[in-house]
């Protein structure tokens, strides 16, 4: 590595560290990392790796910048709305350090392109927000014998671990999580929420572990998991189990086909109710316009109702019952009594109860549970297919769809 004036000035504060020095800085310059995701984790991770002088940074992302990204995805701003995230992050990184080469992959990572892309890089960095991608990144790490630095952030919590499954005793992601979670039971940033600073903390620590892998510092998170809680302002390090004997990573796999496939596409909407038990968005918007009598039950949680209020209902024909209050109740008789009271306040000819949620999944669960009570003998119970989002463009002059 040539120690010219620009190099010395830019990296002087880390060049003087014994753990880095000229040798470590040269390793950073020659290193190539591939970052999966240009979002909440990928942005701070890429910024710090770029600032540290990692020579080549590849970015995989097929998404465009949305206003809801801006509170945590700090490489993007209002000028980038609607543009590909890989283009936005490239501009940010080039402005920070033009000595670093940025390679963009505006594509969706999948089993057919993962090996080809990852083969060109030294370290795989998982900044994704879904389980199938994490399994895919781990499988490629095993197959290509490349270290994987994987992090996640949700609500007020974060997790981070480093996987080197090609080394004796070190587990892969499948060793720790042998079975993929049920997509209907797992949350995401869009459904469960996340604080931006949690992404900042986890992305920064993730960059720390990437640099340590490149420079060769021994004290890393291999075989451990770092757990962060913003609410407690605490970090805990958990020792992970050793490599599982019957895991596929122990069998010297030759291709990704050796690994159990995890569905990459988003899970389809729940189909609990029959079509005749559901109301199409078009039909429900007509009911609103025609003022068809019915009791509307909103089963979203309290936080969701705060920024998306059902403002079109008339007084007396609306009830808020969070989904957990319905599905997790040991004694649903109080809920039934409350609904009966509301129905008695409406017109005599009203016998319809409509259940609403954000997407049309929890509303089905609520209708299913309520149909196990005596309500089904007195009233017609239906939900709105697609929920509030299905009505987004159908109810005019409404500000209830701000998310």
GROMACS .gro file of C-alpha atoms in nm, residues 83-285:
model
  203
   83UNK     CA    1  -3.491   0.608  -0.663
   84UNK     CA    2  -3.317   0.270  -0.628
   85UNK     CA    3  -3.149   0.233  -0.291
   86UNK     CA    4  -2.829   0.107  -0.451
   87UNK     CA    5  -2.800   0.433  -0.644
   88UNK     CA    6  -2.870   0.644  -0.338
   89UNK     CA    7  -2.620   0.464  -0.118
   90UNK     CA    8  -2.357   0.472  -0.394
   91UNK     CA    9  -2.374   0.853  -0.404
   92UNK     CA   10  -2.341   0.875  -0.027
   93UNK     CA   11  -2.042   0.641  -0.011
   94UNK     CA   12  -1.864   0.803  -0.306
   95UNK     CA   13  -1.901   1.141  -0.140
   96UNK     CA   14  -1.759   1.001   0.184
   97UNK     CA   15  -1.460   0.816   0.038
   98UNK     CA   16  -1.390   0.819  -0.338
   99UNK     CA   17  -1.098   0.578  -0.282
  100UNK     CA   18  -1.347   0.295  -0.223
  101UNK     CA   19  -1.497   0.104  -0.517
  102UNK     CA   20  -1.874   0.051  -0.499
  103UNK     CA   21  -2.036  -0.233  -0.694
  104UNK     CA   22  -2.415  -0.225  -0.724
  105UNK     CA   23  -2.647  -0.522  -0.765
  106UNK     CA   24  -2.998  -0.391  -0.818
  107UNK     CA   25  -3.153  -0.734  -0.801
  108UNK     CA   26  -3.333  -0.965  -0.565
  109UNK     CA   27  -3.097  -1.211  -0.401
  110UNK     CA   28  -3.201  -1.571  -0.457
  111UNK     CA   29  -3.063  -1.922  -0.485
  112UNK     CA   30  -2.984  -1.883  -0.854
  113UNK     CA   31  -2.760  -1.576  -0.823
  114UNK     CA   32  -2.620  -1.588  -0.469
  115UNK     CA   33  -2.315  -1.807  -0.533
  116UNK     CA   34  -2.215  -1.619  -0.847
  117UNK     CA   35  -2.232  -1.282  -0.668
  118UNK     CA   36  -2.073  -1.389  -0.340
  119UNK     CA   37  -1.783  -1.565  -0.513
  120UNK     CA   38  -1.629  -1.227  -0.595
  121UNK     CA   39  -1.608  -1.112  -0.232
  122UNK     CA   40  -1.419  -1.200   0.086
  123UNK     CA   41  -1.680  -1.138   0.356
  124UNK     CA   42  -2.058  -1.179   0.338
  125UNK     CA   43  -2.244  -0.916   0.540
  126UNK     CA   44  -2.609  -0.990   0.609
  127UNK     CA   45  -2.811  -0.671   0.668
  128UNK     CA   46  -3.137  -0.821   0.547
  129UNK     CA   47  -3.472  -0.807   0.720
  130UNK     CA   48  -3.610  -1.157   0.659
  131UNK     CA   49  -3.533  -1.514   0.762
  132UNK     CA   50  -3.506  -1.672   0.413
  133UNK     CA   51  -3.224  -1.434   0.319
  134UNK     CA   52  -3.037  -1.514   0.640
  135UNK     CA   53  -3.054  -1.886   0.564
  136UNK     CA   54  -2.940  -1.824   0.208
  137UNK     CA   55  -2.647  -1.609   0.324
  138UNK     CA   56  -2.545  -1.881   0.570
  139UNK     CA   57  -2.570  -2.157   0.310
  140UNK     CA   58  -2.351  -1.958   0.071
  141UNK     CA   59  -2.104  -1.896   0.355
  142UNK     CA   60  -2.076  -2.271   0.412
  143UNK     CA   61  -2.050  -2.351   0.042
  144UNK     CA   62  -1.794  -2.082  -0.043
  145UNK     CA   63  -1.603  -2.101   0.288
  146UNK     CA   64  -1.640  -1.729   0.351
  147UNK     CA   65  -1.708  -1.559   0.687
  148UNK     CA   66  -2.058  -1.426   0.746
  149UNK     CA   67  -2.136  -1.127   0.968
  150UNK     CA   68  -2.510  -1.127   1.034
  151UNK     CA   69  -2.720  -0.876   1.228
  152UNK     CA   70  -3.087  -0.798   1.285
  153UNK     CA   71  -3.285  -0.516   1.446
  154UNK     CA   72  -3.650  -0.504   1.550
  155UNK     CA   73  -3.843  -0.281   1.788
  156UNK     CA   74  -3.589  -0.183   2.057
  157UNK     CA   75  -3.363  -0.487   2.022
  158UNK     CA   76  -3.080  -0.614   1.805
  159UNK     CA   77  -2.874  -0.929   1.756
  160UNK     CA   78  -2.536  -0.988   1.595
  161UNK     CA   79  -2.315  -1.287   1.534
  162UNK     CA   80  -2.018  -1.391   1.318
  163UNK     CA   81  -2.024  -1.730   1.147
  164UNK     CA   82  -1.720  -1.921   1.023
  165UNK     CA   83  -1.880  -2.264   0.969
  166UNK     CA   84  -1.592  -2.385   0.752
  167UNK     CA   85  -1.375  -2.403   1.065
  168UNK     CA   86  -1.376  -2.693   1.310
  169UNK     CA   87  -1.653  -2.670   1.567
  170UNK     CA   88  -1.796  -2.337   1.453
  171UNK     CA   89  -2.173  -2.350   1.382
  172UNK     CA   90  -2.359  -2.216   1.082
  173UNK     CA   91  -2.688  -2.030   1.104
  174UNK     CA   92  -2.880  -2.355   1.052
  175UNK     CA   93  -2.700  -2.514   1.347
  176UNK     CA   94  -2.845  -2.243   1.571
  177UNK     CA   95  -3.183  -2.216   1.398
  178UNK     CA   96  -3.248  -2.554   1.230
  179UNK     CA   97  -3.608  -2.471   1.141
  180UNK     CA   98  -3.726  -2.156   0.968
  181UNK     CA   99  -3.990  -1.963   1.164
  182UNK     CA  100  -4.348  -1.950   1.050
  183UNK     CA  101  -4.373  -1.629   0.841
  184UNK     CA  102  -4.717  -1.558   0.986
  185UNK     CA  103  -4.571  -1.553   1.338
  186UNK     CA  104  -4.266  -1.336   1.278
  187UNK     CA  105  -4.261  -0.960   1.271
  188UNK     CA  106  -4.085  -0.716   1.043
  189UNK     CA  107  -4.003  -0.348   1.064
  190UNK     CA  108  -4.319  -0.265   0.871
  191UNK     CA  109  -4.546  -0.464   1.103
  192UNK     CA  110  -4.368  -0.466   1.439
  193UNK     CA  111  -4.173  -0.139   1.414
  194UNK     CA  112  -3.812  -0.047   1.490
  195UNK     CA  113  -3.632   0.253   1.635
  196UNK     CA  114  -3.380   0.410   1.401
  197UNK     CA  115  -3.106   0.433   1.661
  198UNK     CA  116  -3.125   0.056   1.717
  199UNK     CA  117  -3.032   0.009   1.352
  200UNK     CA  118  -2.753   0.262   1.398
  201UNK     CA  119  -2.610   0.079   1.699
  202UNK     CA  120  -2.629  -0.265   1.539
  203UNK     CA  121  -2.499  -0.148   1.201
  204UNK     CA  122  -2.201   0.019   1.369
  205UNK     CA  123  -2.114  -0.288   1.574
  206UNK     CA  124  -2.160  -0.501   1.264
  207UNK     CA  125  -1.906  -0.283   1.081
  208UNK     CA  126  -1.673  -0.333   1.377
  209UNK     CA  127  -1.694  -0.711   1.334
  210UNK     CA  128  -1.642  -0.689   0.958
  211UNK     CA  129  -1.324  -0.485   1.004
  212UNK     CA  130  -1.200  -0.728   1.269
  213UNK     CA  131  -1.252  -1.018   1.029
  214UNK     CA  132  -1.053  -0.839   0.759
  215UNK     CA  133  -0.769  -0.717   0.981
  216UNK     CA  134  -0.747  -1.049   1.162
  217UNK     CA  135  -0.829  -0.959   1.520
  218UNK     CA  136  -0.894  -1.275   1.720
  219UNK     CA  137  -1.148  -1.143   1.969
  220UNK     CA  138  -1.461  -1.152   1.755
  221UNK     CA  139  -1.818  -1.278   1.788
  222UNK     CA  140  -1.746  -1.615   1.626
  223UNK     CA  141  -1.945  -1.872   1.822
  224UNK     CA  142  -2.122  -1.598   2.018
  225UNK     CA  143  -2.425  -1.376   1.980
  226UNK     CA  144  -2.442  -1.017   2.093
  227UNK     CA  145  -2.789  -0.916   2.216
  228UNK     CA  146  -2.868  -0.546   2.254
  229UNK     CA  147  -3.164  -0.388   2.432
  230UNK     CA  148  -3.217  -0.016   2.386
  231UNK     CA  149  -3.480  -0.009   2.661
  232UNK     CA  150  -3.236  -0.150   2.917
  233UNK     CA  151  -2.937   0.011   2.747
  234UNK     CA  152  -2.765  -0.326   2.782
  235UNK     CA  153  -2.543  -0.559   2.582
  236UNK     CA  154  -2.525  -0.932   2.654
  237UNK     CA  155  -2.299  -1.188   2.488
  238UNK     CA  156  -2.440  -1.539   2.461
  239UNK     CA  157  -2.225  -1.841   2.384
  240UNK     CA  158  -2.373  -2.032   2.092
  241UNK     CA  159  -2.392  -2.409   2.064
  242UNK     CA  160  -2.117  -2.589   1.876
  243UNK     CA  161  -2.162  -2.721   1.523
  244UNK     CA  162  -2.449  -2.970   1.505
  245UNK     CA  163  -2.328  -3.312   1.398
  246UNK     CA  164  -2.610  -3.388   1.154
  247UNK     CA  165  -2.630  -3.036   1.008
  248UNK     CA  166  -2.572  -3.010   0.635
  249UNK     CA  167  -2.272  -2.784   0.698
  250UNK     CA  168  -2.091  -3.095   0.824
  251UNK     CA  169  -2.148  -3.289   0.501
  252UNK     CA  170  -1.916  -3.098   0.266
  253UNK     CA  171  -2.201  -2.968   0.045
  254UNK     CA  172  -2.127  -2.911  -0.323
  255UNK     CA  173  -2.416  -2.678  -0.415
  256UNK     CA  174  -2.703  -2.484  -0.262
  257UNK     CA  175  -2.933  -2.770  -0.362
  258UNK     CA  176  -2.783  -2.963  -0.070
  259UNK     CA  177  -2.958  -2.726   0.172
  260UNK     CA  178  -3.326  -2.740   0.259
  261UNK     CA  179  -3.498  -2.465   0.066
  262UNK     CA  180  -3.656  -2.181   0.261
  263UNK     CA  181  -3.928  -2.005   0.066
  264UNK     CA  182  -3.788  -1.673  -0.047
  265UNK     CA  183  -4.110  -1.504  -0.148
  266UNK     CA  184  -4.325  -1.333   0.110
  267UNK     CA  185  -4.580  -1.566   0.260
  268UNK     CA  186  -4.923  -1.544   0.097
  269UNK     CA  187  -5.209  -1.378   0.285
  270UNK     CA  188  -5.387  -1.598   0.535
  271UNK     CA  189  -5.688  -1.785   0.398
  272UNK     CA  190  -5.875  -1.882   0.714
  273UNK     CA  191  -6.225  -1.771   0.613
  274UNK     CA  192  -6.428  -1.871   0.310
  275UNK     CA  193  -6.497  -1.610   0.042
  276UNK     CA  194  -6.860  -1.578   0.151
  277UNK     CA  195  -6.740  -1.482   0.501
  278UNK     CA  196  -6.541  -1.186   0.366
  279UNK     CA  197  -6.623  -0.847   0.215
  280UNK     CA  198  -6.425  -0.720  -0.083
  281UNK     CA  199  -6.277  -0.370  -0.049
  282UNK     CA  200  -6.494  -0.240  -0.336
  283UNK     CA  201  -6.809  -0.368  -0.168
  284UNK     CA  202  -6.714  -0.225   0.170
  285UNK     CA  203  -6.639   0.117   0.024
   0.00000   0.00000   0.00000
